[in-house]
Coordinates of C-alpha atoms and ligand atoms in Angstrom, one line a residue:
X129 CA -2.4 10.4 -46.2
X130 CA -3.1 13.3 -48.2
X131 CA -4.9 12.4 -51.5
X132 CA -4.2 14.5 -54.6
X133 CA -6.7 13.8 -57.6
X134 CA -5.4 15.0 -60.9
X135 CA -8.2 15.4 -63.4
X136 CA -11.5 16.3 -62.5
X137 CA -13.3 14.0 -64.8
X138 CA -15.7 11.3 -64.5
X139 CA -13.5 8.9 -62.6
X140 CA -11.5 11.6 -60.6
X141 CA -14.8 13.1 -59.5
X142 CA -16.2 9.7 -58.5
X143 CA -13.0 9.2 -56.5
X144 CA -12.3 12.5 -54.6
X145 CA -15.9 12.9 -53.7
X146 CA -16.1 9.4 -52.2
X147 CA -12.9 10.0 -50.2
X148 CA -13.7 13.2 -48.9
X149 CA -17.3 12.1 -47.7
X150 CA -15.4 9.8 -45.9
X151 CA -13.2 12.3 -44.0
X152 CA -10.1 11.6 -46.0
X153 CA -8.0 14.8 -46.9
X154 CA -8.2 15.2 -50.8
X155 CA -7.1 18.2 -53.0
X156 CA -8.1 18.3 -56.4
X157 CA -5.8 19.5 -58.9
X158 CA -6.8 21.5 -62.2
X159 CA -5.4 22.4 -65.2
X160 CA -5.0 25.9 -65.0
X161 CA -6.2 29.1 -62.6
X162 CA -9.4 29.7 -65.4
X163 CA -10.4 26.0 -64.6
X164 CA -9.9 26.6 -60.8
X165 CA -11.8 30.0 -61.0
X166 CA -15.0 28.2 -62.6
X167 CA -14.7 25.0 -60.3
X168 CA -14.7 28.0 -57.1
X169 CA -18.0 29.3 -58.7
X170 CA -19.9 26.1 -58.5
X171 CA -18.6 25.6 -55.0
X172 CA -17.5 22.0 -55.4
X173 CA -17.9 18.5 -57.1
X174 CA -20.9 17.1 -57.9
X175 CA -21.9 13.5 -57.7
X176 CA -25.2 11.8 -58.9
X177 CA -26.3 8.4 -57.4
X178 CA -29.5 6.9 -57.9
X179 CA -30.5 10.0 -59.3
X180 CA -29.7 12.5 -56.2
X181 CA -26.9 14.8 -56.4
X182 CA -24.7 16.2 -54.0
X183 CA -22.5 18.7 -53.8
X184 CA -18.7 17.9 -52.3
X185 CA -16.7 21.2 -51.7
X186 CA -13.4 19.4 -52.4
X187 CA -10.2 22.0 -52.1
X188 CA -8.8 22.5 -55.5
X189 CA -5.3 23.9 -56.6
X190 CA -4.3 24.3 -60.3
X191 CA -1.5 21.9 -61.2
X192 CA 1.4 25.2 -60.8
X193 CA 0.8 25.3 -57.3
X194 CA 4.0 24.7 -55.3
X195 CA 2.8 22.4 -52.3
X196 CA 4.6 18.7 -52.0
X197 CA 2.4 15.6 -53.0
X198 CA 2.7 12.1 -51.6
X199 CA -0.2 10.4 -52.8
X200 CA -1.3 11.6 -56.4
X201 CA -4.3 9.9 -58.3
X202 CA -4.0 10.5 -62.0
X203 CA -7.5 10.4 -63.3
X204 CA -6.9 11.9 -66.9
X205 CA -7.2 10.1 -69.5
X206 CA -4.3 7.7 -70.8
X207 CA -3.4 10.1 -74.2
X208 CA -3.0 12.8 -71.5
X209 CA -1.3 10.7 -68.5
X210 CA 2.4 11.3 -69.5
X211 CA 1.9 15.3 -69.8
X212 CA -0.3 15.5 -66.7
X213 CA 2.6 13.4 -64.5
X214 CA 5.4 16.0 -66.1
X215 CA 3.1 18.8 -65.1
X216 CA 3.4 17.9 -60.9
X217 CA 6.8 15.9 -61.4
X218 CA 8.6 19.0 -59.3
X219 CA 6.1 18.4 -56.6
X220 CA 6.3 14.6 -55.8
X221 CA 8.1 13.7 -52.8
X222 CA 10.8 11.2 -52.9
X223 CA 8.7 8.6 -51.4
X224 CA 5.5 9.6 -53.7
X225 CA 3.1 7.0 -54.7
X226 CA 0.9 7.4 -58.2
X227 CA -2.0 5.5 -58.7
X228 CA -3.0 5.3 -62.1
X229 CA -6.4 4.8 -63.7
X230 CA -6.0 4.9 -67.8
X231 CA -7.5 2.1 -69.3
X232 CA -5.3 0.6 -71.4
X233 CA -1.8 -0.1 -71.7
X234 CA 1.4 2.0 -72.5
X235 CA 0.7 4.8 -70.4
X236 CA 1.5 3.4 -67.3
X237 CA 5.1 2.8 -68.9
X238 CA 5.4 6.5 -70.1
X239 CA 4.4 7.9 -66.6
X240 CA 6.5 5.8 -64.9
X241 CA 9.6 6.9 -67.2
X242 CA 8.5 10.3 -66.5
X243 CA 8.9 9.6 -62.5
X244 CA 11.4 7.8 -62.3
X245 CA 11.7 8.0 -58.3
X246 CA 7.9 7.8 -57.7
X247 CA 6.3 4.4 -57.0
X248 CA 3.6 3.4 -60.0
X249 CA 0.8 1.8 -58.9
X250 CA -1.4 0.9 -62.0
X251 CA -5.2 0.2 -61.5
X252 CA -8.1 -1.6 -63.5
X253 CA -11.4 -0.2 -63.0
X254 CA -14.8 -2.1 -63.7
X255 CA -16.8 1.3 -62.5
X256 CA -19.0 3.6 -64.6
X257 CA -19.3 7.1 -64.2
X258 CA -19.9 9.8 -66.8
X259 CA -19.9 13.8 -67.0
X260 CA -23.2 15.3 -67.3
X261 CA -22.1 19.0 -66.4
X262 CA -19.1 21.0 -65.7
X263 CA -17.4 19.0 -62.7
X264 CA -20.6 17.1 -62.0
X265 CA -20.7 13.2 -62.5
X266 CA -22.9 10.5 -62.6
X267 CA -22.2 7.2 -61.0
X268 CA -23.6 5.0 -63.4
X269 CA -22.3 1.3 -62.9
X270 CA -20.9 -0.3 -59.8
X271 CA -18.0 -2.2 -60.3
X272 CA -14.4 -3.3 -59.0
X273 CA -11.0 -1.4 -58.8
X274 CA -8.1 -4.1 -58.7
X275 CA -4.5 -2.2 -58.2
X276 CA -1.2 -3.9 -58.1
X277 CA 2.5 -2.9 -58.4
X278 CA 4.4 -5.1 -61.2
X279 CA 7.7 -4.0 -59.4
X280 CA 6.4 -4.7 -55.8
X281 CA 3.9 -6.8 -54.3
X282 CA 3.7 -5.1 -50.7
X283 CA 0.5 -3.3 -50.3
X284 CA 0.3 0.1 -49.5
X285 CA -1.2 1.2 -46.4
X286 CA -3.2 4.1 -48.0
X287 CA -5.7 1.1 -49.2
X288 CA -7.4 1.5 -45.6
X289 CA -8.8 5.1 -47.1
X290 CA -10.5 3.1 -50.3
X291 CA -12.1 0.8 -47.6
X292 CA -13.4 3.9 -45.5
X293 CA -14.6 5.5 -48.4
X294 CA -16.6 2.2 -49.4
X295 CA -14.5 2.1 -53.1
X296 CA -14.9 -1.3 -53.5
X297 CA -11.1 -2.9 -54.6
X298 CA -8.5 -5.4 -54.1
X299 CA -4.9 -5.5 -54.6
X300 CA -3.4 -7.8 -56.9
X301 CA 0.3 -8.6 -57.7
X302 CA -1.1 -9.6 -61.1
X303 CA -2.5 -6.2 -62.1
X304 CA -0.3 -6.5 -65.8
X305 CA -2.2 -9.7 -66.4
X306 CA -5.5 -7.6 -65.3
X307 CA -4.6 -5.0 -67.8
X308 CA -4.0 -7.4 -70.9
X309 CA -6.6 -9.2 -70.6
X310 CA -9.1 -6.0 -70.4
X311 CA -7.0 -4.9 -73.3
X312 CA -7.8 -8.2 -75.4
X313 CA -11.8 -7.9 -74.4
X314 CA -11.5 -4.2 -75.6
X315 CA -9.9 -5.3 -78.8
X316 CA -12.0 -8.0 -79.7
X317 CA -15.3 -5.9 -79.1
X318 CA -14.7 -2.1 -79.0
X319 CA -13.3 -1.3 -82.8
X320 CA -15.7 -3.9 -84.7
X321 CA -18.7 -2.1 -82.9
X322 CA -17.6 1.2 -84.2
X323 CA -17.2 -0.2 -87.6
X324 CA -20.1 -1.9 -87.5
X325 CA -21.9 0.9 -85.7
X326 CA -23.5 -1.6 -83.8
X327 CA -24.6 -2.2 -79.9
X328 CA -22.5 -5.2 -78.4
X329 CA -24.7 -7.5 -79.0
X330 CA -24.5 -6.5 -82.9
X331 CA -21.4 -8.5 -82.7
X332 CA -23.4 -11.9 -82.4
X333 CA -24.4 -11.3 -86.2
X334 CA -20.1 -11.2 -86.7
X335 CA -19.0 -14.5 -85.0
X336 CA -16.3 -15.4 -87.4
X337 CA -14.7 -12.1 -87.4
X338 CA -15.0 -12.1 -83.2
X339 CA -13.2 -15.6 -83.3
X340 CA -10.1 -14.5 -85.4
X341 CA -9.3 -11.8 -83.5
X342 CA -9.4 -13.7 -80.3
X343 CA -7.1 -16.0 -81.9
X344 CA -4.7 -13.5 -82.9
X345 CA -4.9 -11.9 -79.7
X346 CA -4.4 -15.3 -77.5
X347 CA -1.3 -15.8 -79.4
X348 CA -0.1 -12.2 -78.8
X349 CA -0.7 -12.5 -74.6
X350 CA 1.5 -15.8 -75.0
X351 CA 4.3 -13.9 -77.2
X352 CA 4.6 -11.1 -74.3
X353 CA 4.5 -13.4 -71.6
X354 CA 0.9 -13.2 -70.4
X355 CA -0.5 -16.6 -70.6
X356 CA -2.6 -16.3 -68.2
X357 CA -4.5 -13.2 -70.0
X358 CA -5.1 -15.4 -72.6
X359 CA -6.9 -18.5 -70.8
X360 CA -10.1 -18.7 -72.4
X361 CA -10.4 -15.5 -74.2
X362 CA -12.6 -16.1 -76.8
X363 CA -15.3 -17.6 -74.2
X364 CA -14.9 -14.7 -72.1
X365 CA -15.6 -12.5 -75.0
X366 CA -18.5 -14.2 -76.1
X367 CA -19.8 -13.6 -72.4
X368 CA -19.0 -10.4 -72.5
X369 CA -20.9 -9.6 -75.5
X370 CA -24.3 -11.6 -74.7
X371 CA -24.1 -9.9 -70.9
X372 CA -23.8 -6.4 -72.4
X373 CA -25.4 -6.8 -75.9
X374 CA -27.8 -3.6 -75.1
X375 CA -24.9 -1.4 -74.3
X376 CA -22.6 0.8 -76.7
X377 CA -18.8 0.0 -76.0
X378 CA -17.1 2.8 -74.6
X379 CA -15.2 3.2 -78.2
X380 CA -18.5 3.5 -79.8
X381 CA -19.8 6.0 -77.5
X382 CA -16.4 8.4 -77.9
X383 CA -17.0 7.9 -81.7
X384 CA -20.7 8.8 -81.4
X385 CA -19.9 11.8 -79.1
X386 CA -17.1 13.3 -81.3
X387 CA -14.6 12.8 -78.4
X388 CA -10.9 11.6 -78.9
X389 CA -10.4 8.0 -78.6
X390 CA -7.9 5.8 -76.7
X391 CA -7.0 3.7 -79.8
X392 CA -3.3 3.8 -79.0
X393 CA -3.4 2.6 -75.7
X394 CA -5.7 -0.1 -76.9
X395 CA -5.8 -2.2 -80.3
X396 CA -2.8 0.5 -81.2
X397 CA -0.7 -1.0 -78.2
X398 CA -1.4 -4.6 -79.3
X399 CA -0.3 -3.9 -82.4
X400 CA 2.6 -2.2 -81.7
X401 CA 3.9 -4.9 -79.3
X402 CA 2.8 -7.6 -81.5
X403 CA 5.5 -5.9 -84.5
X404 CA 8.2 -5.6 -81.6
X405 CA 8.3 -9.3 -80.9
X406 CA 7.3 -10.3 -84.5
X407 CA 4.1 -12.1 -83.9
X408 CA 2.1 -11.7 -87.2
X409 CA -1.4 -9.8 -86.3
X410 CA -2.7 -9.6 -89.6
X411 CA -6.4 -9.0 -88.6
X412 CA -5.8 -6.7 -86.0
X413 CA -3.6 -4.9 -88.3
X414 CA -6.3 -4.7 -90.8
X415 CA -8.8 -3.8 -88.2
X416 CA -6.7 -1.0 -86.4
X417 CA -6.1 0.5 -90.3
X418 CA -9.9 0.5 -90.9
X419 CA -10.5 2.1 -87.4
X420 CA -8.0 5.0 -88.2
X421 CA -9.5 5.6 -91.6
X422 CA -13.2 5.8 -89.9
X423 CA -11.6 8.1 -87.4
X424 CA -10.3 10.4 -89.7
X425 CA -13.6 10.4 -91.7
X426 CA -15.1 11.5 -88.5
X427 CA -12.4 14.1 -88.2
X428 CA -11.3 12.6 -85.0
X429 CA -7.4 12.2 -83.8
X430 CA -6.2 8.9 -85.2
X431 CA -3.7 7.9 -82.4
Ligands
NAP692 P1 -12.5 12.3 -68.2 O1 -14.3 12.2 -67.6 O2 -12.3 12.7 -70.1 O3 -11.7 13.2 -67.5 C1 -10.3 13.4 -67.5 C2 -10.0 14.6 -66.8 O4 -8.7 14.7 -66.8 C3 -10.9 15.9 -67.3 O5 -11.4 16.4 -66.3 C4 -9.6 16.7 -68.0 O6 -10.1 17.8 -67.8 C5 -8.6 16.1 -66.7 N1 -7.1 16.4 -67.5 C6 -6.3 16.1 -68.4 N2 -5.2 16.6 -68.5 C7 -4.9 17.2 -67.3 C8 -3.8 18.0 -67.3 N3 -2.9 18.1 -67.6 N4 -4.2 18.7 -65.8 C9 -5.4 18.5 -65.3 N5 -6.4 17.9 -65.7 C10 -6.2 17.4 -66.9 O7 -12.2 11.0 -68.3 P2 -12.6 9.5 -67.8 O8 -13.9 8.9 -67.8 O9 -12.5 9.9 -65.8 O10 -11.4 8.5 -67.6 C11 -10.3 8.7 -67.0 C12 -9.3 7.2 -67.3 O11 -10.4 6.1 -66.8 C13 -9.6 6.8 -68.9 O12 -8.5 6.0 -69.3 C14 -10.7 5.8 -69.0 O13 -10.6 4.6 -69.9 C15 -10.7 5.1 -67.4 N6 -11.8 4.5 -67.3 C16 -13.1 5.5 -67.1 C17 -14.3 4.9 -66.7 C18 -15.7 5.4 -66.7 O14 -16.5 4.8 -66.6 N7 -15.3 7.1 -67.0 C19 -14.4 3.4 -66.4 C20 -12.9 2.9 -66.4 C21 -11.9 3.3 -66.9 P3 -10.8 18.8 -68.6 O15 -12.2 18.7 -68.1 O16 -10.2 20.5 -68.2 O17 -10.7 18.2 -70.2

């Protein structure tokens, strides 16, 4: 199976480099010919692991190339996913599989609607990576990736490629539950860390706020058919706050570095779904509005 990886950012590079070094055929898909020229000048992707940098000369093309794609890894941000998928839609074979690495919810449905014939496979990852240069990524945190197809429980044969590449993973029939749980954890922690401008551990000073959000999120999860994702949510949120006390949340990092957040696919999505279900989430709604005001104040997109 030939992998095409769209998006040579943090996760795209992490996946492409590991697949390529295990001998799996991989092609990178870059935005345009200018990005392709910059990539070729550098000679490949650089992955830094335990302080050691290695160069992987993964073949690349721009998205407007014409060769066909059977297996696509969509490794862009949630707000870019639909447009990125649309840009290669004409290249997908009728039996194509598309793996979606986006955090949050909402972008997966948007992509699936754009690619009605493809088998879309959402994933949820706890791996951590960041870019420290152009086409250069640091593998910062080992983790695990869950993948699943809400419409078809049969696992795809290319999971073997992940095995040979050493990408820790598991096929799950319950991927939506995992994505909802992760989204709920994010909603209970990340926006507050931005508004209080603190590390995750700083939320230990605001227990009532966190507890109220967890209660609303648990109710929302039940209302939208995800009761398993609601189980012991408040306890897990407290556990995560303690275990990651010294870390800044991903949303805090995005805001601190002046980057666009994925707000619309996280707390924005939760509030939109709540509205659709007539489920009252007043504290989440106020939190969303305060977060949007904070982003606007900093000159960042509010969606
Ligand atoms: P990232 O570093 O910003 O990389 C995204 C890449 O997508 C960029 O290289 C960008 O290209 C490219 N891109 C966007 N639109 C494109 C298009 N139309 N055509 C071609 N390339 C396009 O993002 P990331 O950190 O890998 O995150 C990807 C997703 O994984 C996010 O939803 C994130 O929340 C999730 N996630 C990330 C991590 C992590 O540790 N990084 C962990 C778990 C989950 P340019 O470079 O040209 O802008």
